[in-house]
mmCIF file of C-alpha atoms in Angstrom:
data_model
loop_
_atom_site.group_PDB
_atom_site.id
_atom_site.type_symbol
_atom_site.label_atom_id
_atom_site.label_comp_id
_atom_site.label_asym_id
_atom_site.label_seq_id
_atom_site.Cartn_x
_atom_site.Cartn_y
_atom_site.Cartn_z
ATOM 1 C CA MET A 1 13.345 16.315 25.735
ATOM 2 C CA ALA A 2 17.002 15.846 24.859
ATOM 3 C CA HIS A 3 18.032 17.999 27.829
ATOM 4 C CA TYR A 4 15.695 16.083 30.165
ATOM 5 C CA LEU A 5 17.066 12.707 29.054
ATOM 6 C CA GLY A 6 20.660 13.873 28.855
ATOM 7 C CA TYR A 7 20.861 12.797 25.190
ATOM 8 C CA GLU A 8 22.450 14.368 22.126
ATOM 9 C CA PHE A 9 20.073 16.612 20.118
ATOM 10 C CA SER A 10 20.183 16.642 16.311
ATOM 11 C CA ASP A 11 17.926 19.001 14.391
ATOM 12 C CA ALA A 12 16.381 17.090 11.466
ATOM 13 C CA ALA A 13 16.672 20.212 9.280
ATOM 14 C CA GLU A 14 20.460 19.949 9.504
ATOM 15 C CA VAL A 15 20.801 16.321 8.445
ATOM 16 C CA ILE A 16 17.683 15.263 6.485
ATOM 17 C CA LEU A 17 17.808 16.888 3.061
ATOM 18 C CA PHE A 18 15.518 17.330 0.056
ATOM 19 C CA LYS A 19 16.513 18.023 -3.532
ATOM 20 C CA ASP A 20 15.431 21.208 -5.311
ATOM 21 C CA ASP A 21 12.492 19.363 -6.911
ATOM 22 C CA GLY A 22 11.180 18.327 -3.483
ATOM 23 C CA GLU A 23 12.355 14.710 -3.713
ATOM 24 C CA PHE A 24 13.930 13.243 -0.598
ATOM 25 C CA ASP A 25 17.734 12.991 -0.964
ATOM 26 C CA ALA A 26 18.238 9.556 0.551
ATOM 27 C CA GLU A 27 21.975 9.091 0.012
ATOM 28 C CA THR A 28 23.107 12.542 1.173
ATOM 29 C CA THR A 29 20.845 12.234 4.203
ATOM 30 C CA ASN A 30 22.272 8.815 5.032
ATOM 31 C CA GLN A 31 25.833 10.181 4.879
ATOM 32 C CA ASN A 32 24.911 13.215 7.008
ATOM 33 C CA LEU A 33 23.192 11.171 9.700
ATOM 34 C CA ARG A 34 25.886 8.516 9.816
ATOM 35 C CA LYS A 35 28.538 11.187 10.338
ATOM 36 C CA ARG A 36 26.460 13.123 12.888
ATOM 37 C CA LEU A 37 25.590 10.054 14.982
ATOM 38 C CA GLU A 38 28.981 8.352 14.835
ATOM 39 C CA GLY A 39 30.061 7.622 18.404
ATOM 40 C CA VAL A 40 26.737 8.866 19.832
ATOM 41 C CA ASP A 41 25.111 6.394 22.233
ATOM 42 C CA ALA A 42 21.671 8.051 22.369
ATOM 43 C CA ALA A 43 20.062 10.969 20.553
ATOM 44 C CA VAL A 44 16.775 12.826 20.156
ATOM 45 C CA ILE A 45 15.918 13.619 16.526
ATOM 46 C CA PRO A 46 12.609 15.368 15.698
ATOM 47 C CA GLY A 47 10.474 13.587 13.128
ATOM 48 C CA PHE A 48 8.429 14.551 10.054
ATOM 49 C CA TYR A 49 10.667 17.248 8.501
ATOM 50 C CA GLY A 50 13.948 18.059 6.822
ATOM 51 C CA ALA A 51 15.249 20.933 4.705
ATOM 52 C CA TYR A 52 16.383 22.011 1.264
ATOM 53 C CA ALA A 53 20.047 22.853 0.688
ATOM 54 C CA ASN A 54 19.241 26.545 1.306
ATOM 55 C CA GLY A 55 17.881 25.757 4.773
ATOM 56 C CA THR A 56 14.167 26.076 3.962
ATOM 57 C CA VAL A 57 12.236 23.548 6.033
ATOM 58 C CA LYS A 58 10.103 20.946 4.233
ATOM 59 C CA THR A 59 7.787 18.412 5.882
ATOM 60 C CA PHE A 60 7.059 14.843 4.889
ATOM 61 C CA SER A 61 3.445 13.869 4.235
ATOM 62 C CA ARG A 62 1.178 12.942 7.155
ATOM 63 C CA GLY A 63 2.805 10.260 9.306
ATOM 64 C CA GLY A 64 6.255 11.413 8.256
ATOM 65 C CA SER A 65 7.797 10.692 11.661
ATOM 66 C CA ASP A 66 7.624 7.012 10.683
ATOM 67 C CA ILE A 67 9.904 7.833 7.756
ATOM 68 C CA THR A 68 12.346 9.770 9.933
ATOM 69 C CA GLY A 69 12.699 6.817 12.284
ATOM 70 C CA SER A 70 13.383 4.516 9.362
ATOM 71 C CA ILE A 71 15.987 6.903 7.935
ATOM 72 C CA VAL A 72 17.809 7.019 11.286
ATOM 73 C CA ALA A 73 17.657 3.222 11.678
ATOM 74 C CA ARG A 74 19.300 2.825 8.275
ATOM 75 C CA ALA A 75 22.031 5.385 9.037
ATOM 76 C CA ILE A 76 23.114 3.717 12.277
ATOM 77 C CA LYS A 77 22.646 0.183 10.860
ATOM 78 C CA ALA A 78 20.240 -0.721 13.667
ATOM 79 C CA ASN A 79 19.383 -4.327 14.475
ATOM 80 C CA VAL A 80 15.688 -3.415 14.589
ATOM 81 C CA TYR A 81 13.552 -0.297 14.102
ATOM 82 C CA GLU A 82 10.913 -0.107 16.853
ATOM 83 C CA ASN A 83 7.992 2.144 15.960
ATOM 84 C CA TRP A 84 5.907 2.958 19.034
ATOM 85 C CA THR A 85 2.324 3.999 18.334
ATOM 86 C CA ASP A 86 -1.154 3.673 19.896
ATOM 87 C CA VAL A 87 -2.046 0.199 18.570
ATOM 88 C CA SER A 88 -0.466 -3.227 19.064
ATOM 89 C CA GLY A 89 0.569 -3.689 15.460
ATOM 90 C CA PHE A 90 -1.391 -4.482 12.327
ATOM 91 C CA LEU A 91 -4.790 -6.145 12.273
ATOM 92 C CA ILE A 92 -5.928 -8.595 9.600
ATOM 93 C CA THR A 93 -8.610 -6.165 8.482
ATOM 94 C CA ASP A 94 -10.343 -2.887 9.313
ATOM 95 C CA PRO A 95 -11.768 -2.916 12.890
ATOM 96 C CA ARG A 96 -14.516 -0.553 11.701
ATOM 97 C CA ILE A 97 -15.856 -3.431 9.599
ATOM 98 C CA ILE A 98 -14.895 -6.484 11.690
ATOM 99 C CA TYR A 99 -15.273 -6.318 15.472
ATOM 100 C CA LYS A 100 -11.915 -6.995 17.143
ATOM 101 C CA PRO A 101 -10.147 -8.637 14.185
ATOM 102 C CA GLU A 102 -7.134 -10.846 14.814
ATOM 103 C CA GLY A 103 -3.700 -9.229 14.838
ATOM 104 C CA ILE A 104 -0.822 -9.964 12.466
ATOM 105 C CA GLU A 105 2.281 -11.355 14.162
ATOM 106 C CA THR A 106 4.682 -11.224 11.195
ATOM 107 C CA ILE A 107 4.295 -9.593 7.801
ATOM 108 C CA THR A 108 6.774 -9.148 4.952
ATOM 109 C CA TYR A 109 7.629 -5.841 3.310
ATOM 110 C CA LYS A 110 5.863 -6.943 0.124
ATOM 111 C CA GLU A 111 2.674 -7.916 1.931
ATOM 112 C CA LEU A 112 2.650 -4.630 3.802
ATOM 113 C CA ARG A 113 3.065 -2.652 0.600
ATOM 114 C CA GLU A 114 0.070 -4.403 -0.934
ATOM 115 C CA LEU A 115 -2.133 -3.786 2.115
ATOM 116 C CA ALA A 116 -0.977 -0.192 2.676
ATOM 117 C CA TYR A 117 -1.654 0.645 -0.964
ATOM 118 C CA MET A 118 -5.244 -0.516 -0.505
ATOM 119 C CA GLY A 119 -5.834 1.533 2.614
ATOM 120 C CA ALA A 120 -4.397 -0.322 5.630
ATOM 121 C CA SER A 121 -2.692 2.379 7.706
ATOM 122 C CA VAL A 122 -0.640 1.953 10.849
ATOM 123 C CA LEU A 123 2.792 2.770 9.453
ATOM 124 C CA HIS A 124 3.553 5.268 6.678
ATOM 125 C CA GLU A 125 4.187 3.062 3.623
ATOM 126 C CA ASP A 126 7.302 5.037 2.598
ATOM 127 C CA ALA A 127 8.898 4.154 5.937
ATOM 128 C CA ILE A 128 9.652 0.709 4.537
ATOM 129 C CA PHE A 129 12.194 1.750 1.911
ATOM 130 C CA PRO A 130 15.165 3.027 4.004
ATOM 131 C CA VAL A 131 15.277 -0.027 6.290
ATOM 132 C CA ARG A 132 14.434 -2.476 3.533
ATOM 133 C CA SER A 133 17.660 -1.635 1.720
ATOM 134 C CA GLU A 134 19.611 -2.682 4.838
ATOM 135 C CA GLY A 135 17.475 -5.693 5.789
ATOM 136 C CA ILE A 136 16.422 -4.087 9.093
ATOM 137 C CA PRO A 137 13.138 -5.438 10.525
ATOM 138 C CA ILE A 138 10.451 -3.090 11.881
ATOM 139 C CA ASN A 139 8.590 -3.839 15.109
ATOM 140 C CA ILE A 140 5.299 -1.980 15.593
ATOM 141 C CA ARG A 141 4.712 -1.568 19.355
ATOM 142 C CA ASN A 142 1.949 -0.074 21.504
ATOM 143 C CA THR A 143 2.984 2.708 23.899
ATOM 144 C CA ASN A 144 -0.147 2.030 25.978
ATOM 145 C CA ALA A 145 0.518 -1.728 26.114
ATOM 146 C CA PRO A 146 4.323 -2.079 26.097
ATOM 147 C CA ASP A 147 4.264 -5.806 26.904
ATOM 148 C CA ASP A 148 2.422 -6.671 23.672
ATOM 149 C CA ASN A 149 4.661 -8.209 21.018
ATOM 150 C CA GLY A 150 3.145 -6.086 18.269
ATOM 151 C CA THR A 151 3.772 -6.818 14.601
ATOM 152 C CA TRP A 152 7.119 -7.664 13.019
ATOM 153 C CA ILE A 153 7.715 -6.384 9.476
ATOM 154 C CA VAL A 154 10.499 -8.357 7.820
ATOM 155 C CA GLU A 155 12.146 -8.847 4.434
ATOM 156 C CA SER A 156 11.492 -12.583 4.385
ATOM 157 C CA THR A 157 10.615 -15.322 6.837
ATOM 158 C CA CYS A 158 10.262 -19.096 7.062
ATOM 159 C CA GLN A 159 7.551 -18.691 9.709
ATOM 160 C CA LYS A 160 4.219 -19.947 8.479
ATOM 161 C CA PRO A 161 1.391 -17.427 8.893
ATOM 162 C CA LYS A 162 -1.323 -18.293 11.394
ATOM 163 C CA TYR A 163 -3.881 -18.155 8.594
ATOM 164 C CA VAL A 164 -3.642 -18.685 4.830
ATOM 165 C CA ILE A 165 -4.153 -14.961 4.327
ATOM 166 C CA THR A 166 -2.159 -12.237 6.050
ATOM 167 C CA GLY A 167 -4.599 -9.378 5.603
ATOM 168 C CA ILE A 168 -7.613 -7.913 3.817
ATOM 169 C CA ALA A 169 -7.818 -4.260 2.786
ATOM 170 C CA GLY A 170 -9.817 -2.253 0.308
ATOM 171 C CA LYS A 171 -11.150 1.068 -0.890
ATOM 172 C CA LYS A 172 -14.365 2.375 -2.361
ATOM 173 C CA GLY A 173 -14.784 4.931 -5.111
ATOM 174 C CA PHE A 174 -13.422 3.455 -8.337
ATOM 175 C CA CYS A 175 -14.845 3.374 -11.832
ATOM 176 C CA ALA A 176 -14.200 1.034 -14.745
ATOM 177 C CA VAL A 177 -13.605 2.227 -18.306
ATOM 178 C CA ASN A 178 -14.371 -0.719 -20.592
ATOM 179 C CA ILE A 179 -12.890 -0.534 -24.113
ATOM 180 C CA GLU A 180 -13.920 -3.006 -26.808
ATOM 181 C CA LYS A 181 -12.414 -3.569 -30.248
ATOM 182 C CA ASP A 182 -12.489 -6.592 -32.528
ATOM 183 C CA MET A 183 -9.056 -8.192 -32.962
ATOM 184 C CA MET A 184 -7.636 -5.916 -30.261
ATOM 185 C CA ASN A 185 -5.154 -8.570 -29.162
ATOM 186 C CA SER A 186 -3.447 -8.567 -32.575
ATOM 187 C CA GLU A 187 -3.104 -4.778 -32.792
ATOM 188 C CA ILE A 188 0.384 -3.844 -31.657
ATOM 189 C CA GLY A 189 0.440 -0.844 -29.305
ATOM 190 C CA PHE A 190 -3.297 -0.791 -28.567
ATOM 191 C CA GLY A 191 -2.834 -0.879 -24.780
ATOM 192 C CA ARG A 192 -0.215 1.861 -24.897
ATOM 193 C CA LYS A 193 -2.533 4.104 -26.915
ATOM 194 C CA VAL A 194 -5.379 3.637 -24.437
ATOM 195 C CA LEU A 195 -3.181 4.395 -21.440
ATOM 196 C CA GLN A 196 -1.739 7.413 -23.248
ATOM 197 C CA ALA A 197 -5.226 8.944 -23.176
ATOM 198 C CA PHE A 198 -5.206 8.741 -19.381
ATOM 199 C CA GLU A 199 -1.631 10.038 -19.189
ATOM 200 C CA GLU A 200 -2.448 13.065 -21.340
ATOM 201 C CA ASN A 201 -5.163 13.992 -18.852
ATOM 202 C CA GLY A 202 -3.030 13.455 -15.757
ATOM 203 C CA ILE A 203 -4.911 10.381 -14.505
ATOM 204 C CA SER A 204 -3.158 7.326 -13.075
ATOM 205 C CA PHE A 205 -4.716 3.868 -13.351
ATOM 206 C CA GLU A 206 -5.084 1.169 -10.714
ATOM 207 C CA HIS A 207 -5.606 -2.082 -12.618
ATOM 208 C CA VAL A 208 -5.921 -3.103 -16.274
ATOM 209 C CA PRO A 209 -7.541 -6.544 -16.693
ATOM 210 C CA SER A 210 -8.029 -7.518 -20.334
ATOM 211 C CA GLY A 211 -9.480 -10.130 -22.682
ATOM 212 C CA ILE A 212 -9.119 -10.932 -26.380
ATOM 213 C CA ASP A 213 -11.292 -8.049 -27.575
ATOM 214 C CA THR A 214 -11.713 -6.085 -24.347
ATOM 215 C CA MET A 215 -9.613 -3.980 -22.009
ATOM 216 C CA THR A 216 -10.750 -2.391 -18.759
ATOM 217 C CA VAL A 217 -8.996 0.446 -16.955
ATOM 218 C CA PHE A 218 -9.822 1.017 -13.276
ATOM 219 C CA VAL A 219 -9.316 4.561 -11.993
ATOM 220 C CA HIS A 220 -10.303 6.648 -8.960
ATOM 221 C CA GLN A 221 -13.790 7.946 -9.657
ATOM 222 C CA ASP A 222 -13.305 11.373 -8.027
ATOM 223 C CA GLU A 223 -10.169 11.965 -10.100
ATOM 224 C CA PHE A 224 -11.716 10.704 -13.336
ATOM 225 C CA MET A 225 -15.263 12.071 -13.359
ATOM 226 C CA HIS A 226 -14.287 15.663 -14.147
ATOM 227 C CA LYS A 227 -12.206 14.578 -17.146
ATOM 228 C CA GLU A 228 -14.142 11.552 -18.360
ATOM 229 C CA GLN A 229 -15.246 13.014 -21.690
ATOM 230 C CA GLN A 230 -11.760 14.313 -22.476
ATOM 231 C CA VAL A 231 -10.394 10.822 -21.801
ATOM 232 C CA VAL A 232 -13.103 9.116 -23.900
ATOM 233 C CA SER A 233 -12.398 11.502 -26.762
ATOM 234 C CA ALA A 234 -8.664 10.860 -26.505
ATOM 235 C CA ILE A 235 -9.156 7.061 -26.519
ATOM 236 C CA HIS A 236 -11.267 7.323 -29.693
ATOM 237 C CA ARG A 237 -8.652 9.552 -31.303
ATOM 238 C CA LEU A 238 -5.660 7.435 -30.343
ATOM 239 C CA ALA A 239 -6.971 3.842 -30.383
ATOM 240 C CA ASP A 240 -10.150 3.919 -32.521
ATOM 241 C CA PRO A 241 -12.141 1.412 -30.396
ATOM 242 C CA ASP A 242 -15.515 -0.060 -31.366
ATOM 243 C CA SER A 243 -17.125 1.066 -28.121
ATOM 244 C CA ILE A 244 -16.397 2.533 -24.684
ATOM 245 C CA ASP A 245 -18.545 1.924 -21.604
ATOM 246 C CA ILE A 246 -18.043 3.540 -18.200
ATOM 247 C CA GLU A 247 -19.306 2.008 -14.950
ATOM 248 C CA GLY A 248 -18.883 3.696 -11.565
ATOM 249 C CA ASP A 249 -19.265 2.990 -7.843
ATOM 250 C CA PHE A 250 -16.789 0.122 -7.643
ATOM 251 C CA ALA A 251 -14.839 -1.012 -4.596
ATOM 252 C CA LEU A 252 -11.549 -2.884 -4.814
ATOM 253 C CA ILE A 253 -10.548 -5.428 -2.165
ATOM 254 C CA ALA A 254 -7.053 -6.897 -1.815
ATOM 255 C CA VAL A 255 -6.655 -10.322 -0.202
ATOM 256 C CA VAL A 256 -2.952 -10.623 0.628
ATOM 257 C CA GLY A 257 -0.852 -13.442 2.038
ATOM 258 C CA ARG A 258 2.412 -15.280 1.486
ATOM 259 C CA GLY A 259 0.581 -18.466 2.520
ATOM 260 C CA MET A 260 -1.650 -18.237 -0.561
ATOM 261 C CA LYS A 261 1.157 -19.359 -2.861
ATOM 262 C CA SER A 262 1.496 -22.775 -1.233
ATOM 263 C CA THR A 263 -2.198 -23.380 -0.495
ATOM 264 C CA ARG A 264 -4.477 -24.911 -3.099
ATOM 265 C CA GLY A 265 -7.972 -23.597 -3.624
ATOM 266 C CA THR A 266 -7.484 -20.164 -2.063
ATOM 267 C CA ALA A 267 -9.250 -18.344 -4.897
ATOM 268 C CA GLY A 268 -12.035 -20.914 -4.866
ATOM 269 C CA ARG A 269 -12.626 -20.344 -1.155
ATOM 270 C CA ILE A 270 -12.759 -16.575 -1.670
ATOM 271 C CA PHE A 271 -15.336 -16.735 -4.438
ATOM 272 C CA SER A 272 -17.353 -19.420 -2.673
ATOM 273 C CA ALA A 273 -17.586 -17.170 0.390
ATOM 274 C CA LEU A 274 -18.643 -14.213 -1.746
ATOM 275 C CA ALA A 275 -21.253 -16.285 -3.578
ATOM 276 C CA HIS A 276 -22.774 -17.455 -0.291
ATOM 277 C CA ALA A 277 -22.888 -13.821 0.833
ATOM 278 C CA ASN A 278 -24.720 -12.873 -2.398
ATOM 279 C CA VAL A 279 -21.878 -10.610 -3.513
ATOM 280 C CA ASN A 280 -21.463 -10.199 -7.259
ATOM 281 C CA VAL A 281 -17.787 -10.194 -8.283
ATOM 282 C CA LYS A 282 -17.205 -7.736 -11.129
ATOM 283 C CA MET A 283 -13.439 -7.963 -11.519
ATOM 284 C CA ILE A 284 -10.647 -10.396 -10.620
ATOM 285 C CA ASP A 285 -6.940 -9.626 -10.889
ATOM 286 C CA GLN A 286 -4.193 -11.827 -9.429
ATOM 287 C CA GLY A 287 -0.586 -10.693 -9.267
ATOM 288 C CA SER A 288 2.091 -12.886 -10.858
ATOM 289 C CA SER A 289 3.758 -13.269 -7.439
ATOM 290 C CA GLU A 290 0.617 -15.095 -6.190
ATOM 291 C CA LEU A 291 0.856 -12.835 -3.151
ATOM 292 C CA ASN A 292 -2.474 -11.109 -3.662
ATOM 293 C CA ILE A 293 -5.850 -11.307 -5.349
ATOM 294 C CA ILE A 294 -7.713 -8.089 -6.189
ATOM 295 C CA ILE A 295 -11.504 -8.312 -6.346
ATOM 296 C CA GLY A 296 -13.865 -5.681 -7.711
ATOM 297 C CA VAL A 297 -17.366 -5.402 -6.232
ATOM 298 C CA SER A 298 -19.983 -2.668 -6.033
ATOM 299 C CA ASN A 299 -19.562 -0.056 -3.287
ATOM 300 C CA GLU A 300 -22.675 -1.322 -1.511
ATOM 301 C CA ASP A 301 -21.223 -4.851 -1.251
ATOM 302 C CA PHE A 302 -17.845 -3.703 0.116
ATOM 303 C CA GLU A 303 -18.374 -4.397 3.833
ATOM 304 C CA THR A 304 -20.308 -7.620 3.183
ATOM 305 C CA ALA A 305 -17.490 -8.933 0.993
ATOM 306 C CA ILE A 306 -14.790 -8.240 3.581
ATOM 307 C CA LYS A 307 -16.856 -9.905 6.317
ATOM 308 C CA ALA A 308 -17.383 -12.981 4.124
ATOM 309 C CA ILE A 309 -13.672 -13.333 3.301
ATOM 310 C CA TYR A 310 -12.615 -12.780 6.922
ATOM 311 C CA ASP A 311 -15.131 -15.353 8.120
ATOM 312 C CA ILE A 312 -14.034 -18.155 5.811
ATOM 313 C CA PHE A 313 -10.272 -17.699 6.422
ATOM 314 C CA VAL A 314 -10.128 -16.601 10.067
ATOM 315 C CA ILE A 315 -13.323 -17.540 11.941
ATOM 316 C CA SER A 316 -14.526 -20.761 10.336
ATOM 317 C CA GLN A 317 -11.236 -21.583 8.521
ATOM 318 C CA ILE A 318 -13.053 -23.789 6.044
#
């Protein structure tokens, strides 16, 4: 391709480096690329891989070419990183659930991180970090429809979103571990002891809503189910709770939007829509940034809940 275009060719294995522990070496890579591309007007650089110091090739995870493009954009201090793919940017929600959902014109890095974490996938989420440090915007474009504007991913913007919410994303397959203990709130270190039980068994948690005498830990069900009794035993040993109850088959839905912060009644509209759709809300967790609201529902209500939220904010805009 480089020969056909008459461009400089740079092998990613020579400039994109990994540390001995497999972690991407961002600063050395940035120095290498900046030096290699200095004075070069155009270059072809293969995506998705790099190498250890000894020359052994290592690949990024699936979608790693997105990361390579971001790394190069940072090194050359690009004005914009255009990522050409097969869709015209991000959609407000999953098109497998909502028929032809509206597209997202502009989204911030923070909003994208929230949506990508909950399953929205057009761009590899790690592709954000290299360009974010330099304030370089990303423009997702469609190779099959090059005239479409696509989606702009930016650090910050004064542009008001078209809708109160920017996007809706979610995943099925979570379970809730409910821990109860009288006077839990006055026991110093109780939360740490509970989470230590999960850490000892190599299980990461998703959300930890709590009350005065209760604490709930949400985890991936597939990851947890094979170690549930070891975790329960460890919680009893470390925290001495009054009772532990486990409930499975949860789905978590993230409603994300920078417009939520300045709009009154957003949460009320969400729960009103869910109530009218006969969806029982089992968990609510709002981030301190007021950028997102996480809702827990049963797996069987997952699609119905997303349709109800999309309808009230995008279709009817009540």
